[in-house]
Amino acid sequence: MKQYLKIDEWNIIEEGFNGDNHELSEGIFSIGNGYMGQRANFEEKYSGKSLQGSYMAGVYYPDKTRVGWWKNGYPEYFAKVLNSTNWIGIDFSVDGEVLDLATCEVKDFVRTLNMKEGYLHRSFIAKLPSGKEVKVDAKRFVSIVEKEIGAIRYSITPLNFEGTLSVSPYLDGDIKNKDSNYDEKFWDEVSKKSNLGQVSLVVKTKKLDFYVCSSMRYDIIQADKKVDFNGECIEKEKFAGNIVNLNVKQGEETVVYKYVSNVTSRDYKAEELLTVGKEALEKAYEKGFEVLLEEQAGAWAEKWKESDIVIKGDASAQQAIRFNIFQMNQTYTGEDDRLNIGPKGFTGEKYGGSTYWDTEAYCLPFYLSTADSRIAKNLLIYRYKQLEKAKENARKLGFTKGALYPMVTMNGEECHNEWEITFEEIHRNGAIAHAIYNYVNYTGDKSYLGQCGLDVLVEISRFWEERVNFASNKGKYVMLGVTGPNEYENNVNNNWYTNRIAAWTLEYTTEVIDYLKNNEAERYAELVKKLDLKEEEVNKWQDIIENMYYPIDEELGIFLQQDGYMDKEQILVKELDPKHLPLNQNWSWDRILRSCFIKQADVLQGLYFLEDRYDLETIRRNFEFYEPRTVHESSLSPCVHSILAAKLGEQEKAYEMYLRTARLDLDNYNNDTEDGCHITSMAGSWMSIVEGFGGMRVRDGKLTLNPFIPENWESFSFKVMFRGALLKVNIKKDKVAITNESQQGITLAVNGKDYTIAGVSEISA
Ligand code: BGC
């Protein structure tokens, strides 16, 4: 664990420059707007350890699969969101000496991520090897108002000399992905133009023909006046920039304002890019940096109004949850249904920016409650649009019908290539079905079922139907050779969670069929035809629901994670010498597989999803059995445990689990934040507070709350949007106050008692 960031309620602050922390900070201080994202690299040259990272959402590359032992059914490629044109670059040198923090003495370094207003700020004094000192103040943001725009204000002041300052703003498309499988570069140049003060660069991916066009303009200000500068225009392969030499005096500030637009062929025709890019750039340039920044602050204020969580009495928890909410809002805005949420967002390259079951299982609740329902709906539509590919995927694996959604995907095709996950971690299909339930249950938007929901549910159900087999010795349906959410077990038979979520999908699908039959007869008739839905298959699903096999241990009164789980040597995590943890860094894979230790919620994931079907004592017995055997080596694990512990009234445990997720990246808890932040698990921290401490659920169309407050907090409040109402739920030690900030009245239940809150009013419970 590395704690070097200061606690502050609205800012992430790093004081003092330590090159060893730089890559970590580059991820943590990332900025993004759902459309593009940028690691906190320095604008000026930096020769120390760094991962330069600029990412355009949805611009990806099918990198040829790398695998030791090829197995039929593996995907040909792994899709990666590409590291693309470095648009932030401005190099500086003083009388020929380059400003590079790796070679300077750095004083008064402060890097701040301002989460309230959505910008990155950095200031420092650098002493160059010659002894010349400069003071720097740099601010930048990617606009959430003009999504194609990034803007930088970079000021530099000589402290002890006068001389020549060379300023080189540029666009560099000669970029490589760190995770490139064969060390290849993925970009080709299309065109470049370097005029004085105005530069453009168009690059194109070597495969799939994604074009990215970056255009930049800049101004230089000295003594409050625009400098009428002269300079050199540089064009090199995949690179275009300027070099401007200026006379600078001691104590006099030079400010460079750099404006960039990044547009891609995902939104425009390739031949239009230069024109639309220029238009977007001109519009931003006309507004100017300060106006753009003001708009940015205003737009972030709106986002906070809908999604903020305020914790009184614990500044560190306050900072952490805001950081999580900020990153979620930077990663996905829901405006484009072709996009999704990579586990690292735009903060690093691990996981390739692709979509995992994380989206449905962990991220959806955050967007359901903190944004208009169309945002969460777009996450569902993403999968709906990929249904044909999921059907192809099932065929590729030998299934004659149904759909198997990929474990990892960009465009609907499977990208993952480890047999135990690609072919076996099929529970992901269940999470995708459950997300439909979750969306409809939360929003009440049943029209989605007839529009898109049933198509997906039927095809997933067909997959489950073919994936189970009837075991005549048991007289039950079984599911063999799977990997559950606990990836520390592979190729197991009858993983309880997978069997349960499969049967649940069949149950829900038949429920939806009945609903449509009775309420949308015409649409239902169309769907029966379109999907070729047969009564026999629905009957077969019913038979599977009724006769699914579930491993249990009667004596302990628990669901067994899989057949034979109790054959394992039963040891608890607390009995392990801490030097063995994390197991994945200290034990051989063989030892992990044979052990009873659990990576992340598995049986408990099922009890979390389907909690209303189980009594409290069942949940308690399973929780008390499994949690002590769980090492939480996936960042997705603690939140589910926190929510269940809260439900069981185990407040201390709920809080302990919450702490493991909330500051995961800020404190580099798992020692892996250098790869980027754990974006999808950040949604889990939000869930721990709202569903855990707040006890928020939606039951029969009603919002219900069963809150408690962690002992060392004075109060906490969260915002939720529910069916047209915007609520602020404020939980204090002795009461719950709920403010309805919208015109829409609402009836909700607090600790089992109903309250009606008219529009724009408040109640105490
Ligand atoms: C977890 C998976 C998750 C993936 C991406 C893995 O470590 O076990 O459940 O989907 O990370 O976050």
Short mmCIF file of N, CA and C in Angstrom, two decimals, residues 619-689:
data_model
loop_
_atom_site.label_atom_id
_atom_site.label_comp_id
_atom_site.label_asym_id
_atom_site.label_seq_id
_atom_site.Cartn_x
_atom_site.Cartn_y
_atom_site.Cartn_z
N ILE A 619 -29.05 -16.41 4.00
CA ILE A 619 -27.99 -15.50 3.56
C ILE A 619 -26.89 -15.46 4.62
N ARG A 620 -27.30 -15.43 5.89
CA ARG A 620 -26.30 -15.35 6.97
C ARG A 620 -25.40 -16.60 6.99
N ARG A 621 -26.02 -17.77 6.91
CA ARG A 621 -25.21 -19.00 6.97
C ARG A 621 -24.18 -19.03 5.83
N ASN A 622 -24.64 -18.65 4.65
CA ASN A 622 -23.72 -18.67 3.51
C ASN A 622 -22.65 -17.60 3.64
N PHE A 623 -23.05 -16.44 4.11
CA PHE A 623 -22.08 -15.36 4.27
C PHE A 623 -21.01 -15.77 5.29
N GLU A 624 -21.49 -16.31 6.40
CA GLU A 624 -20.54 -16.66 7.48
C GLU A 624 -19.62 -17.81 7.07
N PHE A 625 -20.09 -18.62 6.15
CA PHE A 625 -19.22 -19.70 5.67
C PHE A 625 -18.23 -19.18 4.62
N TYR A 626 -18.70 -18.43 3.65
CA TYR A 626 -17.85 -18.10 2.50
C TYR A 626 -16.93 -16.89 2.71
N GLU A 627 -17.42 -15.89 3.43
CA GLU A 627 -16.58 -14.69 3.53
C GLU A 627 -15.22 -15.01 4.14
N PRO A 628 -15.15 -15.81 5.21
CA PRO A 628 -13.83 -16.09 5.80
C PRO A 628 -12.90 -16.90 4.90
N ARG A 629 -13.45 -17.43 3.81
CA ARG A 629 -12.62 -18.20 2.86
C ARG A 629 -12.29 -17.36 1.62
N THR A 630 -12.69 -16.10 1.63
CA THR A 630 -12.55 -15.26 0.44
C THR A 630 -11.37 -14.31 0.57
N VAL A 631 -10.50 -14.30 -0.44
CA VAL A 631 -9.31 -13.44 -0.36
C VAL A 631 -9.53 -12.08 -1.03
N HIS A 632 -10.67 -11.90 -1.67
CA HIS A 632 -11.01 -10.60 -2.30
C HIS A 632 -9.90 -10.13 -3.24
N GLU A 633 -9.37 -11.04 -4.04
CA GLU A 633 -8.28 -10.62 -4.94
C GLU A 633 -8.79 -10.09 -6.27
N SER A 634 -10.08 -9.98 -6.40
CA SER A 634 -10.63 -9.15 -7.47
C SER A 634 -11.19 -7.91 -6.79
N SER A 635 -10.96 -6.77 -7.43
CA SER A 635 -11.45 -5.52 -6.83
C SER A 635 -12.99 -5.50 -6.80
N LEU A 636 -13.61 -6.44 -7.52
CA LEU A 636 -15.07 -6.48 -7.56
C LEU A 636 -15.66 -7.18 -6.35
N SER A 637 -14.81 -7.78 -5.54
CA SER A 637 -15.31 -8.64 -4.48
C SER A 637 -15.86 -7.92 -3.24
N PRO A 638 -15.10 -6.98 -2.65
CA PRO A 638 -15.55 -6.48 -1.34
C PRO A 638 -16.93 -5.83 -1.35
N CYS A 639 -17.29 -5.16 -2.45
CA CYS A 639 -18.56 -4.42 -2.43
C CYS A 639 -19.75 -5.35 -2.21
N VAL A 640 -19.75 -6.50 -2.85
CA VAL A 640 -20.87 -7.41 -2.70
C VAL A 640 -20.94 -7.90 -1.25
N HIS A 641 -19.78 -8.15 -0.68
CA HIS A 641 -19.73 -8.58 0.73
C HIS A 641 -20.21 -7.46 1.65
N SER A 642 -19.83 -6.24 1.30
CA SER A 642 -20.23 -5.10 2.12
C SER A 642 -21.75 -4.96 2.13
N ILE A 643 -22.35 -5.12 0.97
CA ILE A 643 -23.81 -4.95 0.87
C ILE A 643 -24.52 -6.06 1.65
N LEU A 644 -24.03 -7.29 1.49
CA LEU A 644 -24.68 -8.39 2.21
C LEU A 644 -24.48 -8.25 3.72
N ALA A 645 -23.27 -7.84 4.12
CA ALA A 645 -23.02 -7.67 5.56
C ALA A 645 -23.97 -6.61 6.12
N ALA A 646 -24.15 -5.53 5.37
CA ALA A 646 -25.07 -4.47 5.82
C ALA A 646 -26.48 -5.03 5.98
N LYS A 647 -26.88 -5.84 5.04
CA LYS A 647 -28.23 -6.42 5.10
C LYS A 647 -28.38 -7.30 6.35
N LEU A 648 -27.28 -7.97 6.70
CA LEU A 648 -27.32 -8.86 7.86
C LEU A 648 -27.15 -8.11 9.18
N GLY A 649 -26.96 -6.82 9.09
CA GLY A 649 -26.78 -6.01 10.30
C GLY A 649 -25.35 -6.08 10.82
N GLU A 650 -24.44 -6.64 10.02
CA GLU A 650 -23.03 -6.73 10.43
C GLU A 650 -22.35 -5.43 10.01
N GLN A 651 -22.57 -4.39 10.79
CA GLN A 651 -22.15 -3.06 10.34
C GLN A 651 -20.64 -2.91 10.25
N GLU A 652 -19.96 -3.48 11.21
CA GLU A 652 -18.49 -3.34 11.19
C GLU A 652 -17.89 -4.02 9.97
N LYS A 653 -18.42 -5.21 9.69
CA LYS A 653 -17.93 -5.96 8.53
C LYS A 653 -18.25 -5.18 7.25
N ALA A 654 -19.45 -4.61 7.20
CA ALA A 654 -19.86 -3.85 6.02
C ALA A 654 -18.90 -2.69 5.80
N TYR A 655 -18.52 -2.04 6.88
CA TYR A 655 -17.63 -0.89 6.77
C TYR A 655 -16.22 -1.33 6.38
N GLU A 656 -15.78 -2.43 7.00
CA GLU A 656 -14.43 -2.95 6.69
C GLU A 656 -14.33 -3.28 5.19
N MET A 657 -15.37 -3.91 4.66
CA MET A 657 -15.36 -4.29 3.24
C MET A 657 -15.43 -3.04 2.36
N TYR A 658 -16.20 -2.07 2.79
CA TYR A 658 -16.31 -0.82 2.03
C TYR A 658 -14.93 -0.16 1.91
N LEU A 659 -14.19 -0.15 3.03
CA LEU A 659 -12.89 0.51 3.02
C LEU A 659 -11.94 -0.13 2.00
N ARG A 660 -12.14 -1.43 1.75
CA ARG A 660 -11.24 -2.11 0.81
C ARG A 660 -11.49 -1.70 -0.63
N THR A 661 -12.68 -1.19 -0.92
CA THR A 661 -12.91 -0.79 -2.32
C THR A 661 -12.68 0.70 -2.51
N ALA A 662 -13.15 1.50 -1.57
CA ALA A 662 -13.27 2.92 -1.84
C ALA A 662 -11.93 3.59 -2.13
N ARG A 663 -10.89 3.24 -1.38
CA ARG A 663 -9.60 3.90 -1.58
C ARG A 663 -8.61 2.97 -2.30
N LEU A 664 -9.14 1.98 -2.97
CA LEU A 664 -8.31 0.98 -3.64
C LEU A 664 -7.19 1.61 -4.48
N ASP A 665 -7.55 2.58 -5.30
CA ASP A 665 -6.55 3.19 -6.18
C ASP A 665 -5.80 4.32 -5.49
N LEU A 666 -6.52 5.12 -4.70
CA LEU A 666 -5.86 6.26 -4.07
C LEU A 666 -4.74 5.77 -3.14
N ASP A 667 -4.96 4.61 -2.51
CA ASP A 667 -3.92 4.07 -1.63
C ASP A 667 -3.17 2.91 -2.29
N ASN A 668 -3.45 2.67 -3.56
CA ASN A 668 -2.82 1.56 -4.30
C ASN A 668 -2.82 0.28 -3.46
N TYR A 669 -3.98 -0.03 -2.95
CA TYR A 669 -4.17 -1.12 -2.00
C TYR A 669 -3.66 -2.45 -2.53
N ASN A 670 -3.93 -2.73 -3.82
CA ASN A 670 -3.51 -4.02 -4.39
C ASN A 670 -2.19 -3.92 -5.15
N ASN A 671 -1.53 -2.77 -5.02
CA ASN A 671 -0.24 -2.58 -5.66
C ASN A 671 -0.30 -2.79 -7.18
N ASP A 672 -1.37 -2.38 -7.80
CA ASP A 672 -1.47 -2.57 -9.25
C ASP A 672 -2.12 -1.38 -9.97
N THR A 673 -2.17 -0.23 -9.27
CA THR A 673 -2.82 0.92 -9.90
C THR A 673 -1.97 1.53 -11.02
N GLU A 674 -0.70 1.15 -11.07
CA GLU A 674 0.14 1.60 -12.19
C GLU A 674 -0.47 1.22 -13.54
N ASP A 675 -1.18 0.10 -13.55
CA ASP A 675 -1.84 -0.36 -14.79
C ASP A 675 -3.06 0.49 -15.12
N GLY A 676 -3.45 1.36 -14.21
CA GLY A 676 -4.67 2.14 -14.39
C GLY A 676 -5.60 1.90 -13.22
N CYS A 677 -6.65 2.70 -13.13
CA CYS A 677 -7.56 2.59 -11.99
C CYS A 677 -8.61 1.50 -12.22
N HIS A 678 -9.15 1.01 -11.11
CA HIS A 678 -10.17 -0.05 -11.19
C HIS A 678 -11.54 0.59 -11.35
N ILE A 679 -11.83 1.01 -12.55
CA ILE A 679 -13.03 1.82 -12.77
C ILE A 679 -14.31 1.05 -12.44
N THR A 680 -14.39 -0.21 -12.90
CA THR A 680 -15.67 -0.90 -12.70
C THR A 680 -15.93 -1.18 -11.23
N SER A 681 -14.86 -1.36 -10.45
CA SER A 681 -15.11 -1.62 -9.03
C SER A 681 -15.45 -0.32 -8.29
N MET A 682 -15.19 0.83 -8.94
CA MET A 682 -15.58 2.09 -8.31
C MET A 682 -17.10 2.17 -8.19
N ALA A 683 -17.77 1.59 -9.18
CA ALA A 683 -19.24 1.55 -9.10
C ALA A 683 -19.66 0.71 -7.90
N GLY A 684 -18.82 -0.28 -7.57
CA GLY A 684 -19.08 -1.12 -6.41
C GLY A 684 -19.00 -0.33 -5.11
N SER A 685 -18.09 0.64 -5.04
CA SER A 685 -18.00 1.47 -3.83
C SER A 685 -19.27 2.28 -3.67
N TRP A 686 -19.76 2.78 -4.79
CA TRP A 686 -21.02 3.53 -4.75
C TRP A 686 -22.13 2.62 -4.24
N MET A 687 -22.16 1.39 -4.76
CA MET A 687 -23.20 0.43 -4.33
C MET A 687 -23.09 0.14 -2.83
N SER A 688 -21.84 0.05 -2.34
CA SER A 688 -21.66 -0.25 -0.91
C SER A 688 -22.33 0.82 -0.06
N ILE A 689 -22.22 2.07 -0.49
CA ILE A 689 -22.83 3.15 0.31
C ILE A 689 -24.35 3.16 0.12
#
